[in-house]
PDB file of C-alpha atoms and ligand atoms in Angstrom:
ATOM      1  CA  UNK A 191     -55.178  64.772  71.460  1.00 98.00           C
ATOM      2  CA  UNK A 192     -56.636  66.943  74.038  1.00 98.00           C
ATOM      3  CA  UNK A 193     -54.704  69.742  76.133  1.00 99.00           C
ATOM      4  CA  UNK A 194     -55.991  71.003  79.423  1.00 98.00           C
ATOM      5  CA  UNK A 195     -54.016  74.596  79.805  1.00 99.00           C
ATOM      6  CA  UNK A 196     -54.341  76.590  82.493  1.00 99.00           C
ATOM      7  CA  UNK A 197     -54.087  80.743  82.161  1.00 98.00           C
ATOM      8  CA  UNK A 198     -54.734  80.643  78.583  1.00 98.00           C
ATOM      9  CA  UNK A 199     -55.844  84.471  78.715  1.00 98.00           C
ATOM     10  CA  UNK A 200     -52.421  85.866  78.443  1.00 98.00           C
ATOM     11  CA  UNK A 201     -48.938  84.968  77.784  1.00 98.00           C
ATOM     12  CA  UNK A 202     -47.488  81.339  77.786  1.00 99.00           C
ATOM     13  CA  UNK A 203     -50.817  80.008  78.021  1.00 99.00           C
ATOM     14  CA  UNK A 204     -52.404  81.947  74.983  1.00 99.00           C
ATOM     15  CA  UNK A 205     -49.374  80.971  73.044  1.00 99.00           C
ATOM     16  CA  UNK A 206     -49.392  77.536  74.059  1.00 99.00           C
ATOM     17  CA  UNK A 207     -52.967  76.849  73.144  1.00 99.00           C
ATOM     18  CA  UNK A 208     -52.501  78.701  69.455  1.00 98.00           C
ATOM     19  CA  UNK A 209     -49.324  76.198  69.393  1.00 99.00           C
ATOM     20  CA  UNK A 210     -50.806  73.417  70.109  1.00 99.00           C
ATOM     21  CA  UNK A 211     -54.039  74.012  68.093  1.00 99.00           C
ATOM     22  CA  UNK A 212     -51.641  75.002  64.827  1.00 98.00           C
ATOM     23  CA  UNK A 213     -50.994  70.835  65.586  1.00 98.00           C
ATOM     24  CA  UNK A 214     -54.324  69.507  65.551  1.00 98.00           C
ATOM     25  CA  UNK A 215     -54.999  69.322  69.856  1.00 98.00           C
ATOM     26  CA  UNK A 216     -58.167  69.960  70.890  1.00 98.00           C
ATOM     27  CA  UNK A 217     -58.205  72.007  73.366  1.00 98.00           C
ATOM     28  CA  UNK A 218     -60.041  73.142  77.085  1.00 98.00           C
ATOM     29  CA  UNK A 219     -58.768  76.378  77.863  1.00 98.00           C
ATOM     30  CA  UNK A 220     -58.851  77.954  81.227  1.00 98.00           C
ATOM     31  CA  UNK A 221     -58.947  81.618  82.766  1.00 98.00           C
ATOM     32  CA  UNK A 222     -60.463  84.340  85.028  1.00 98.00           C
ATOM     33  CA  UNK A 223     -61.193  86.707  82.204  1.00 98.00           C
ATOM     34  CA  UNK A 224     -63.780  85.674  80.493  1.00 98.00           C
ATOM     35  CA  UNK A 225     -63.767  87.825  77.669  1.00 98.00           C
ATOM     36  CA  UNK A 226     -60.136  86.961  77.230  1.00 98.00           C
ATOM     37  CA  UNK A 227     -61.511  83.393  77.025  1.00 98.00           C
ATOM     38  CA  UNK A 228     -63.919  83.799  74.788  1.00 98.00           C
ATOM     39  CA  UNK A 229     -61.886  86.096  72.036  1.00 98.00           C
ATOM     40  CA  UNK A 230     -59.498  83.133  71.800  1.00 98.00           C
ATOM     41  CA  UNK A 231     -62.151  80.449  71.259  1.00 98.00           C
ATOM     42  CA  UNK A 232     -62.978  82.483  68.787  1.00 98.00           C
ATOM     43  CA  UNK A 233     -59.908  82.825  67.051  1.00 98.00           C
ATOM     44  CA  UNK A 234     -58.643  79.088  67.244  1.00 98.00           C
ATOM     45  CA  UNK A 235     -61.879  78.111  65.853  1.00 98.00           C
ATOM     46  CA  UNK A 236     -62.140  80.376  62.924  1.00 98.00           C
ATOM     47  CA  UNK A 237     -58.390  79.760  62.208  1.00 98.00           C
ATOM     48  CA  UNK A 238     -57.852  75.618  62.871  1.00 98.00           C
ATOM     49  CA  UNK A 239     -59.916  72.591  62.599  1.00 98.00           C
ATOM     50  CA  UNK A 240     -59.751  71.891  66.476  1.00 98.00           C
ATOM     51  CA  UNK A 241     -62.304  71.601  69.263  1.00 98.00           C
ATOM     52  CA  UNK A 242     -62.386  74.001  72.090  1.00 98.00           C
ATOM     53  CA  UNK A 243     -63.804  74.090  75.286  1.00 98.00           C
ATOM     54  CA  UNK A 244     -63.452  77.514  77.705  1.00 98.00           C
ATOM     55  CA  UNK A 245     -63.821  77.052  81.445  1.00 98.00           C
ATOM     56  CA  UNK A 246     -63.750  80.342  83.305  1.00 98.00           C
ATOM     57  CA  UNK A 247     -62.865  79.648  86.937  1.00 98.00           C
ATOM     58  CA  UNK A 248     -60.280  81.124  89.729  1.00 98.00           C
ATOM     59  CA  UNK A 249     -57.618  78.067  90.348  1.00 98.00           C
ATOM     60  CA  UNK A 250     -57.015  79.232  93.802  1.00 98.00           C
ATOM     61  CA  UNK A 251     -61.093  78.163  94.518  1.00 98.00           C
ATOM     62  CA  UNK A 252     -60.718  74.288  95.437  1.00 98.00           C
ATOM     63  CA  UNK A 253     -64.094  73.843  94.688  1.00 98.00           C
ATOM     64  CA  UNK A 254     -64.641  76.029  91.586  1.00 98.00           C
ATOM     65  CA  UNK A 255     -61.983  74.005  90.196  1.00 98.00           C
ATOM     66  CA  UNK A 256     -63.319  70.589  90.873  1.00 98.00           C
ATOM     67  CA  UNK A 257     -66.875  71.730  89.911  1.00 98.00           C
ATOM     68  CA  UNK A 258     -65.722  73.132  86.782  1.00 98.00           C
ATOM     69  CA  UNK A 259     -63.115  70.601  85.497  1.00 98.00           C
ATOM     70  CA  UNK A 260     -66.153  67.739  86.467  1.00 98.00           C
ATOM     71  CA  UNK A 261     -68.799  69.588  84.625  1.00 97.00           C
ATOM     72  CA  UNK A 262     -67.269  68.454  81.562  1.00 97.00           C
ATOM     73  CA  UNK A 263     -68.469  66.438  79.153  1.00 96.00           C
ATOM     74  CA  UNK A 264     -66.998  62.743  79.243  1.00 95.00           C
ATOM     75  CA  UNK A 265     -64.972  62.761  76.162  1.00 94.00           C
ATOM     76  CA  UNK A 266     -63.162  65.889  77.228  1.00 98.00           C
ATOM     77  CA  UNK A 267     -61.963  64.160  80.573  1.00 98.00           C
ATOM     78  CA  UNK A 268     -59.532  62.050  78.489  1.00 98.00           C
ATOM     79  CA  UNK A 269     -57.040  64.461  78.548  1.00 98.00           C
ATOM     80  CA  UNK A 270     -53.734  63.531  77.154  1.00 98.00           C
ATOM     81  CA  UNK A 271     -51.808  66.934  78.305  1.00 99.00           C
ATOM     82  CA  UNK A 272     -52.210  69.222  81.338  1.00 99.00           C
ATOM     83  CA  UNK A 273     -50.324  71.954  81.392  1.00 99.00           C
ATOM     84  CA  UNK A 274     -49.953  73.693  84.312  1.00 99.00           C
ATOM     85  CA  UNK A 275     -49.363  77.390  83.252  1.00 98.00           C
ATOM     86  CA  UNK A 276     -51.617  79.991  85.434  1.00 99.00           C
ATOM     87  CA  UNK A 277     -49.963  81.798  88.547  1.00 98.00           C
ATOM     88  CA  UNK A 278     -48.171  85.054  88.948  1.00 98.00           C
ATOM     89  CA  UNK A 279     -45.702  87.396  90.958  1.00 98.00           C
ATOM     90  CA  UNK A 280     -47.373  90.112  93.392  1.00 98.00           C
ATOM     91  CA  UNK A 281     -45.239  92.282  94.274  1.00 98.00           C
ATOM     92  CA  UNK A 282     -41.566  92.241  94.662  1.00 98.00           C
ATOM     93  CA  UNK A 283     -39.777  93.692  98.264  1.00 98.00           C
ATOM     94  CA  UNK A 284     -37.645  92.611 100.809  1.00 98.00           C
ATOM     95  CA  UNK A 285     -38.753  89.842 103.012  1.00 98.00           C
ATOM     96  CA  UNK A 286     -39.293  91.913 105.912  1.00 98.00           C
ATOM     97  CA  UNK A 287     -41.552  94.691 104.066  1.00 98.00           C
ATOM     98  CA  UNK A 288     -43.265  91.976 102.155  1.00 98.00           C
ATOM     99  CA  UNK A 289     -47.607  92.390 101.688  1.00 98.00           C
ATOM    100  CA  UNK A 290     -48.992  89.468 103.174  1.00 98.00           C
ATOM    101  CA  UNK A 291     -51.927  89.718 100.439  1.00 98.00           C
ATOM    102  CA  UNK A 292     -49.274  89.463  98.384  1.00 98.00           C
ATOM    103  CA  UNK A 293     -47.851  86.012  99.595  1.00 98.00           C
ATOM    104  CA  UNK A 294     -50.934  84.873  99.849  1.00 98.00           C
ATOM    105  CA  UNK A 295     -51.972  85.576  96.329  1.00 98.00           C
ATOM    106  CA  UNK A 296     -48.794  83.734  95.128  1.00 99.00           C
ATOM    107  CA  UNK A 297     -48.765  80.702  96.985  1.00 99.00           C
ATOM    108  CA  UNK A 298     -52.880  80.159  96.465  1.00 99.00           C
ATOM    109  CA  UNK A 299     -52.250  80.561  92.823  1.00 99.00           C
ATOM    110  CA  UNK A 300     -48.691  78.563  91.921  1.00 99.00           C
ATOM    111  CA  UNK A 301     -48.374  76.285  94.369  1.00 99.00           C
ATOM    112  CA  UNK A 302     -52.589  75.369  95.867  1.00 99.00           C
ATOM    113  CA  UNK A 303     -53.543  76.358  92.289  1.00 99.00           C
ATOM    114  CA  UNK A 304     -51.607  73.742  90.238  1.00 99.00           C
ATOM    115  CA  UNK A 305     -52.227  71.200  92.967  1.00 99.00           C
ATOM    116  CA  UNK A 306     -56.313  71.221  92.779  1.00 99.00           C
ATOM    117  CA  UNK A 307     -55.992  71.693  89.218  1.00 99.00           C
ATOM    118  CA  UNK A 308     -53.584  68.410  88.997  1.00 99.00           C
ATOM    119  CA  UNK A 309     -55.624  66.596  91.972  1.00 98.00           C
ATOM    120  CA  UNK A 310     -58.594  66.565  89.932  1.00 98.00           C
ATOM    121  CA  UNK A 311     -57.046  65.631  86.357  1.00 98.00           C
ATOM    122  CA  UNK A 312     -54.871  63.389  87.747  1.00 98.00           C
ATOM    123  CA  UNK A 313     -57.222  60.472  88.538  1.00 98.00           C
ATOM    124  CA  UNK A 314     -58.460  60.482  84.656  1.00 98.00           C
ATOM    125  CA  UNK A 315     -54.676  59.670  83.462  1.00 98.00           C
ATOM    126  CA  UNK A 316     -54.314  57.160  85.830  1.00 98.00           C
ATOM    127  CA  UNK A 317     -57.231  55.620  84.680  1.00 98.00           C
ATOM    128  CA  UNK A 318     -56.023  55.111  81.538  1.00 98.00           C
ATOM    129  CA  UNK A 319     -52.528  54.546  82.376  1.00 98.00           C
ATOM    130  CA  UNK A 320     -51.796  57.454  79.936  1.00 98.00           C
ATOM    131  CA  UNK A 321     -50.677  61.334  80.330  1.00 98.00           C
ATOM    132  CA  UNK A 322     -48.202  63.847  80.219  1.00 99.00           C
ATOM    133  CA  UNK A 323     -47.924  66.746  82.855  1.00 99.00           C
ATOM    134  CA  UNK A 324     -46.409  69.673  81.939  1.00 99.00           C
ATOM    135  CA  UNK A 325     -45.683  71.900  85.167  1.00 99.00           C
ATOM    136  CA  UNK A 326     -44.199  75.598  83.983  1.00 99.00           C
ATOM    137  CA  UNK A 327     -41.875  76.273  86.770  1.00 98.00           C
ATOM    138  CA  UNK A 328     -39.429  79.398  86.366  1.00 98.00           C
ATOM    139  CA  UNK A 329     -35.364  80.558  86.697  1.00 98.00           C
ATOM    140  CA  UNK A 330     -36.557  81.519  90.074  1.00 98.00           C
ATOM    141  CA  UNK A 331     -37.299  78.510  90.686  1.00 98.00           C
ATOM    142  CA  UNK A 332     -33.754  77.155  90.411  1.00 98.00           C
ATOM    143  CA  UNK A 333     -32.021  80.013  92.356  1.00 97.00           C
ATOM    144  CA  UNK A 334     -33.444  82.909  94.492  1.00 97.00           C
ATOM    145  CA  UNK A 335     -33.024  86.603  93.882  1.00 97.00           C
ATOM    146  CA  UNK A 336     -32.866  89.201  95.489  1.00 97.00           C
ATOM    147  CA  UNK A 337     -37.035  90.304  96.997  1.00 98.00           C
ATOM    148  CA  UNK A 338     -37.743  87.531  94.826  1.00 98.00           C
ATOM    149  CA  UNK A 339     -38.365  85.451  98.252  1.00 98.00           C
ATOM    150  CA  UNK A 340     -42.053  84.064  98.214  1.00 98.00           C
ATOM    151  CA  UNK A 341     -42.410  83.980  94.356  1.00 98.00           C
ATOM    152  CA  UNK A 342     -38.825  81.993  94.258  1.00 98.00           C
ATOM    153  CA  UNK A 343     -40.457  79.916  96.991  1.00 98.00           C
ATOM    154  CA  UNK A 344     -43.500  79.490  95.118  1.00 99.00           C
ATOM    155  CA  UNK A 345     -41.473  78.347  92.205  1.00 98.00           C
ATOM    156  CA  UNK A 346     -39.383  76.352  93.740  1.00 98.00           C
ATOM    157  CA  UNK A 347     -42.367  74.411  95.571  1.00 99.00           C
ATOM    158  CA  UNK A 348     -43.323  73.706  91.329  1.00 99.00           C
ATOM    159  CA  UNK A 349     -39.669  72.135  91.153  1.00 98.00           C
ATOM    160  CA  UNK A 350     -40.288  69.588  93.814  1.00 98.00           C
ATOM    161  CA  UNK A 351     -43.697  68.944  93.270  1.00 99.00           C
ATOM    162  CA  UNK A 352     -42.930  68.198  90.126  1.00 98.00           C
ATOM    163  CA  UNK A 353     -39.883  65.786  91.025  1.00 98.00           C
ATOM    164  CA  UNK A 354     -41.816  63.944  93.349  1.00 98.00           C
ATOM    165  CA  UNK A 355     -45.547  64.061  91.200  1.00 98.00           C
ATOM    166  CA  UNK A 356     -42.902  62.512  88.392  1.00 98.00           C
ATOM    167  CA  UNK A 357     -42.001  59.407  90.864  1.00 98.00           C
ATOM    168  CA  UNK A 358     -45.483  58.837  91.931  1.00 98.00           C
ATOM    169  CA  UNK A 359     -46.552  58.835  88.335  1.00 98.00           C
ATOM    170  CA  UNK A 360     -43.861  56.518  87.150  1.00 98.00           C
ATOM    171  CA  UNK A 361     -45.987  53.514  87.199  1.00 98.00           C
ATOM    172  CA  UNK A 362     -48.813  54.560  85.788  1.00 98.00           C
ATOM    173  CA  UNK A 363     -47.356  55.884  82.620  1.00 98.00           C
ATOM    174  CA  UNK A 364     -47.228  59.397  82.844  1.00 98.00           C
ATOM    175  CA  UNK A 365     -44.772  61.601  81.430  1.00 98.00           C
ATOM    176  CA  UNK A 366     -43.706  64.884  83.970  1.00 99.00           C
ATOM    177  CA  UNK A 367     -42.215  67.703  82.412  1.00 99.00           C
ATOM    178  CA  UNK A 368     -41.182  70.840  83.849  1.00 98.00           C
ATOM    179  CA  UNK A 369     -40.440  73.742  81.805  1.00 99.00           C
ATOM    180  CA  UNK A 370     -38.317  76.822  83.420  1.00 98.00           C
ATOM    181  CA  UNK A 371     -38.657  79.887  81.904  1.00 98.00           C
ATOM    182  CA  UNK A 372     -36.198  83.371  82.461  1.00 98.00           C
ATOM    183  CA  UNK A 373     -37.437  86.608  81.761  1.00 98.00           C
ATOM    184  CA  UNK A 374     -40.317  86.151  79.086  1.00 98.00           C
ATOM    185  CA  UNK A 375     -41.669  89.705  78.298  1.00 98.00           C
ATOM    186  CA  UNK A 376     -45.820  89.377  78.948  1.00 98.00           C
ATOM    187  CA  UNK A 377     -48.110  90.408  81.356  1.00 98.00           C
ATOM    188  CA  UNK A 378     -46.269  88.821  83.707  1.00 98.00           C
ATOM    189  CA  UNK A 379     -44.570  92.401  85.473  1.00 98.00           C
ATOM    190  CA  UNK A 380     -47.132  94.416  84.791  1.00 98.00           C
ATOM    191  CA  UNK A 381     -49.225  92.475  86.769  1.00 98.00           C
ATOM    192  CA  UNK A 382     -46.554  91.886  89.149  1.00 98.00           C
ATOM    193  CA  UNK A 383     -45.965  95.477  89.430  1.00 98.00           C
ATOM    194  CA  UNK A 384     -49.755  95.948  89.293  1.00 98.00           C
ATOM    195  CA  UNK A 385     -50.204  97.697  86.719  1.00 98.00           C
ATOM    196  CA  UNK A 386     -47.398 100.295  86.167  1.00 98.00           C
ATOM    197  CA  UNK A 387     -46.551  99.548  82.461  1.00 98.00           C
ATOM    198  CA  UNK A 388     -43.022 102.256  83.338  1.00 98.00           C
ATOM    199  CA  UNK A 389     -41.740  99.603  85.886  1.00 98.00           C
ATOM    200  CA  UNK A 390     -43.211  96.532  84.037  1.00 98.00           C
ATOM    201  CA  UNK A 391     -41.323  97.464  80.883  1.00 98.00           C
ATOM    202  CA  UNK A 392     -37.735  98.414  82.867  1.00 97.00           C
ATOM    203  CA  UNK A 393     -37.672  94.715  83.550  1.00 97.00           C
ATOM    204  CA  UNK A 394     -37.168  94.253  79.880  1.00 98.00           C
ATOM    205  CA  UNK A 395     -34.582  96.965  79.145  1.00 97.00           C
ATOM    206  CA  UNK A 396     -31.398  96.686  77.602  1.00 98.00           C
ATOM    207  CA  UNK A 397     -31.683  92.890  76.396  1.00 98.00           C
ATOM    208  CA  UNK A 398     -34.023  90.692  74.209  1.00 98.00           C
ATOM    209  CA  UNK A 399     -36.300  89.097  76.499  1.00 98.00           C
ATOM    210  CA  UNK A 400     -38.091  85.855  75.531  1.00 98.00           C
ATOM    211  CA  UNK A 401     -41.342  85.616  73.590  1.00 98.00           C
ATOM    212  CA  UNK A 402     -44.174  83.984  74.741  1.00 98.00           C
ATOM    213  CA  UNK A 403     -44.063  81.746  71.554  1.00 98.00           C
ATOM    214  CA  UNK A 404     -40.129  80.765  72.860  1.00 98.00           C
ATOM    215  CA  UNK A 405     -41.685  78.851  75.510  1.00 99.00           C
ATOM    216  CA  UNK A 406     -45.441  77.610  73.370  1.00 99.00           C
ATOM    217  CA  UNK A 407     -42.548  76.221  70.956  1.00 98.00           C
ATOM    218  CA  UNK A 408     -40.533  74.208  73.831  1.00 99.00           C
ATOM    219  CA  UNK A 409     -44.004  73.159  75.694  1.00 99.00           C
ATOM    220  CA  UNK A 410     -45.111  71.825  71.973  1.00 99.00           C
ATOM    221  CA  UNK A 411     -41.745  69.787  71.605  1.00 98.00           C
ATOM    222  CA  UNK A 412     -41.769  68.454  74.953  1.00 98.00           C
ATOM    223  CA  UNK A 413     -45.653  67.246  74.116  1.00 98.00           C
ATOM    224  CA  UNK A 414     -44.527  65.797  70.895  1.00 98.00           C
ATOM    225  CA  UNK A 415     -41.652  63.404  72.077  1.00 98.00           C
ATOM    226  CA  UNK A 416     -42.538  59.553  71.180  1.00 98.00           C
ATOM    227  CA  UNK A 417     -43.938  57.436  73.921  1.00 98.00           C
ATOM    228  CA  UNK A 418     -40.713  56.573  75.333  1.00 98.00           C
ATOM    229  CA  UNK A 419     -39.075  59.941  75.702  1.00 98.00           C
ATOM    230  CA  UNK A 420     -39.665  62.512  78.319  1.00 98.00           C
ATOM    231  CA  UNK A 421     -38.371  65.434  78.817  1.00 98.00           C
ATOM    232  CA  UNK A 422     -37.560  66.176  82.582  1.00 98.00           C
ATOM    233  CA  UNK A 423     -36.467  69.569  83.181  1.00 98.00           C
ATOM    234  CA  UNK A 424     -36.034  72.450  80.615  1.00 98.00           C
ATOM    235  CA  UNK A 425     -34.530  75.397  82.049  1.00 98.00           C
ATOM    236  CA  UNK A 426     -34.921  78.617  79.243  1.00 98.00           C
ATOM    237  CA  UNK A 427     -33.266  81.915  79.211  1.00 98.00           C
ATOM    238  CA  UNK A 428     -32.838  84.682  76.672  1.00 98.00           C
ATOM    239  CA  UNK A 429     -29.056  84.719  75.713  1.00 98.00           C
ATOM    240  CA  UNK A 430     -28.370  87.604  77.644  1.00 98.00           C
ATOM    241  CA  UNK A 431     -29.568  85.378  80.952  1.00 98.00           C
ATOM    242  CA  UNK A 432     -27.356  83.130  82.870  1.00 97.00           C
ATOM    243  CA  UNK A 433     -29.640  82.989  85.772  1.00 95.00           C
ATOM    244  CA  UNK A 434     -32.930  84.658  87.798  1.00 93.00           C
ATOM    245  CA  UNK A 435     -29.296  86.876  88.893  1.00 93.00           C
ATOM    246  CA  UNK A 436     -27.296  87.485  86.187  1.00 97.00           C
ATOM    247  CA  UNK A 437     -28.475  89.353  83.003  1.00 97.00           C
ATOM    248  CA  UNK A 438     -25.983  91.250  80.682  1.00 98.00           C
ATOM    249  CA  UNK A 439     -27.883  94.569  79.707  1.00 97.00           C
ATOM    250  CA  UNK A 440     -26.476  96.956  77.430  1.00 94.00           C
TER     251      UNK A 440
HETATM  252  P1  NDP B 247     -49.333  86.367  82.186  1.00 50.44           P
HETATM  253  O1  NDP B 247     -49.669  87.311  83.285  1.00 50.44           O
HETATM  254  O2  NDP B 247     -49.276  86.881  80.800  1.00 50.44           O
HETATM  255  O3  NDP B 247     -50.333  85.113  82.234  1.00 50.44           O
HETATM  256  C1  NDP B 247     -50.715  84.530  83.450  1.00 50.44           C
HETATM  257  C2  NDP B 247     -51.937  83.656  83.239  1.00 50.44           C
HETATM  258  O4  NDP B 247     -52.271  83.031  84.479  1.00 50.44           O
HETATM  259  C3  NDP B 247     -53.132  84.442  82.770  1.00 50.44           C
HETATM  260  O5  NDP B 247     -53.798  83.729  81.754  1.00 50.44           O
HETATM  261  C4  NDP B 247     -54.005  84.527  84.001  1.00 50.44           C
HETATM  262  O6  NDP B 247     -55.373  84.515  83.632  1.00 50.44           O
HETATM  263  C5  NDP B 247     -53.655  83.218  84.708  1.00 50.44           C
HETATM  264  N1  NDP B 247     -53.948  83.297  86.139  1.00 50.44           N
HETATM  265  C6  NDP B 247     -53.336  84.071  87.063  1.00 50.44           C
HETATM  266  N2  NDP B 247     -53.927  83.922  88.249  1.00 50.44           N
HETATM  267  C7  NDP B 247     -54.946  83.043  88.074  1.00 50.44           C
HETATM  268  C8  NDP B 247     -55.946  82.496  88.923  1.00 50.44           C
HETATM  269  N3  NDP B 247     -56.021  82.805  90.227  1.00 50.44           N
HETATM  270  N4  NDP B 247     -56.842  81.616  88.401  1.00 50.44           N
HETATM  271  C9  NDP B 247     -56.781  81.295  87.103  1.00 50.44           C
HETATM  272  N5  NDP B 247     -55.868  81.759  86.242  1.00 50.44           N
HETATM  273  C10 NDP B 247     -54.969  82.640  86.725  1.00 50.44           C
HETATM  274  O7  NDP B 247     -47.927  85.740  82.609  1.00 50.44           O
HETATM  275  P2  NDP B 247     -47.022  84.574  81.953  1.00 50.44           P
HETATM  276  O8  NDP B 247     -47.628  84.019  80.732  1.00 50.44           O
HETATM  277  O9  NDP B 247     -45.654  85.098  81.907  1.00 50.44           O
HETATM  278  O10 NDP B 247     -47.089  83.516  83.130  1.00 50.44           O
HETATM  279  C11 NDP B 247     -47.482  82.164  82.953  1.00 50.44           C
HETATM  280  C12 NDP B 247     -46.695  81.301  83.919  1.00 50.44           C
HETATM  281  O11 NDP B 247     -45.325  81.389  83.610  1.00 50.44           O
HETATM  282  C13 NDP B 247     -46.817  81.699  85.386  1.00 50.44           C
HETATM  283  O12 NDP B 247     -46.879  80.518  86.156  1.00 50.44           O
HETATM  284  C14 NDP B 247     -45.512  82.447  85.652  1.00 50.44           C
HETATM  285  O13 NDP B 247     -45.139  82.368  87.005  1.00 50.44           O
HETATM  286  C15 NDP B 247     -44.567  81.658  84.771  1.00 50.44           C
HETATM  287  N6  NDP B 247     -43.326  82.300  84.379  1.00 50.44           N
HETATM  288  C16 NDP B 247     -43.298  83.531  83.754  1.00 50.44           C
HETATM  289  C17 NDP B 247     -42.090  84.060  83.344  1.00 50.44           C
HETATM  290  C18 NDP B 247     -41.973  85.399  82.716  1.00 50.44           C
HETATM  291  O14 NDP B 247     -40.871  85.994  82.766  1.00 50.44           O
HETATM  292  N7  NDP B 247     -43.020  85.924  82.102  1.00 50.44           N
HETATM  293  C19 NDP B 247     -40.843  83.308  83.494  1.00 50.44           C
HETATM  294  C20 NDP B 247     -40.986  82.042  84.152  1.00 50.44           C
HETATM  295  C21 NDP B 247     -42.185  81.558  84.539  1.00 50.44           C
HETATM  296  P3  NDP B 247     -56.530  85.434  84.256  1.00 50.44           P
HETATM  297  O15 NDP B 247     -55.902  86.725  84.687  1.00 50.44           O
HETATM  298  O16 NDP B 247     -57.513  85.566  83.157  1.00 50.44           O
HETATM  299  O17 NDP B 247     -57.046  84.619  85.382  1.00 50.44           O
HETATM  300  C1  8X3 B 248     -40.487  84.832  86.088  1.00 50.44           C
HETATM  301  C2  8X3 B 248     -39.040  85.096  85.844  1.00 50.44           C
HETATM  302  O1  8X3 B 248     -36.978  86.159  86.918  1.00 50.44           O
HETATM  303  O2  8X3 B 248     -38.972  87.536  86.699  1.00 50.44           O
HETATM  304  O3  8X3 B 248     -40.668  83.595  86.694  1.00 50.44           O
HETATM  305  O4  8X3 B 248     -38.867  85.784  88.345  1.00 50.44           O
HETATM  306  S1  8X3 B 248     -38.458  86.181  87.029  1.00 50.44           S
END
């Protein structure tokens, strides 16, 4: 098996690829930070018997994606999962005090981001009439929140891409997941909050968040189903969560 993940520097990505190299996947892992990158080539090689190939490359950069993903060698094109992982929140205010920058970074990223990276994969699974997309989407993506506006937006562009990528893939054999994540504590707020580990951490407070390894867990699962089986739409949440609005903190 190889996995394509995207953002494996941090978070769900990191935890994914560990996951999924604890079962045997080889493994092209994807990033800005190459360091990051590197560390965890490292780690998966000296820990499991698994190939790995690190591509460092910006996914909102149409053509640093497409040169990149094509630059690799021909056996790792036959990839069996892409999971769509990297994006972000920038920011967080009220619609009318919003940073432009700051749409702009999330839109290029979660929604242009995970359609170059799937535009170019894409063609190699319909080739062989075999695949399995795994799109991480978000709570916010399901219902909107308050100065969540262009991240929910971003997220809930994933939900429909995803819907419709599903029906366009349907005769050609390949599975479309999306997995929906609440509040997962990683760098995910402090880089939304750009850096200001007081504020990042507040989002966390007074409940158990989820784990990065909550979510590589459910992504592995989802992978794992027989042929026939796919799972559609996972929506996650810590138990204190009932939606991207309602969390019981103590
Ligand atoms: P992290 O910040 O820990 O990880 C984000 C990853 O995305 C990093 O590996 C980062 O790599 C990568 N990334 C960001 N921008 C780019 C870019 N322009 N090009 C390439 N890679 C990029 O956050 P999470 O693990 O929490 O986030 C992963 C996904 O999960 C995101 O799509 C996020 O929206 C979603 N999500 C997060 C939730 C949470 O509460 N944490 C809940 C629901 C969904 P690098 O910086 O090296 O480029
Ligand atoms: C991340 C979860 O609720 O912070 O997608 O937007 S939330």
């Amino acid at each position: 098996m190889i996995t394509l993940i995207t953002g494996a520097t941090s978070g769900f990505g990191r935890a994914i690829a560990l996951k999924f190299a604890e079962h045997g996947s080889d493994l092209i892992i994807t990033g800005r930070r190459k360091g990051k990158l590197e560390e965890l080539e490292h780690i998966i090689k000296d820990t499991y018997d698994v190939k790995v190939f690190s591509l460092c490359f910006d996914v909102r950069s149409h053509e640093a994606v497409k040169e990149e993903l094509e630059s690799v060698p021909h056996f790792w094109k036959e990839i069996d999962v892409l999971v769509n992982n990297a994006g972000l929140a920038s920011g967080m205010s009220a619609i009318h005090e919003g940073e432009i920058a700051d749409w702009e970074v999330m839109i290029d990223t979660n929604v242009k981001g995970l359609l170059y990276v799937s535009r170019t994969v894409l063609p190699w699974m319909v080739a062989r009439q075999k695949g399995h997309v795994i799109n991480i989407g978000s709570t916010a993506g399901k219902d909107a929140y308050p100065n969540g506006n262009v991240y929910c937006g971003t997220k809930f562009a994933v939900d429909a891409i995803t819907k419709s990528m599903r029906i366009d893939l349907l005769p050609h054999k390949i599975k479309v997941t999306a997995v929906n994540p609440g509040a997962a504590e990683t760098e995910f707020s402090l880089v939304r909050f750009k850096g200001d580990s007081a504020k990042a951490k507040s989002v966390y407070q007074g409940f158990d968040p989820l784990q990065a390894e909550d979510i590589a867990e459910i992504v592995w699962f989802a992978a794992s189903r027989p042929p026939h089986v796919v799972l559609n739409d996972i929506v996650v949440t810590p138990l204190a969560q009932a939606s991207s609005v309602f969390i019981h903190r103590s």
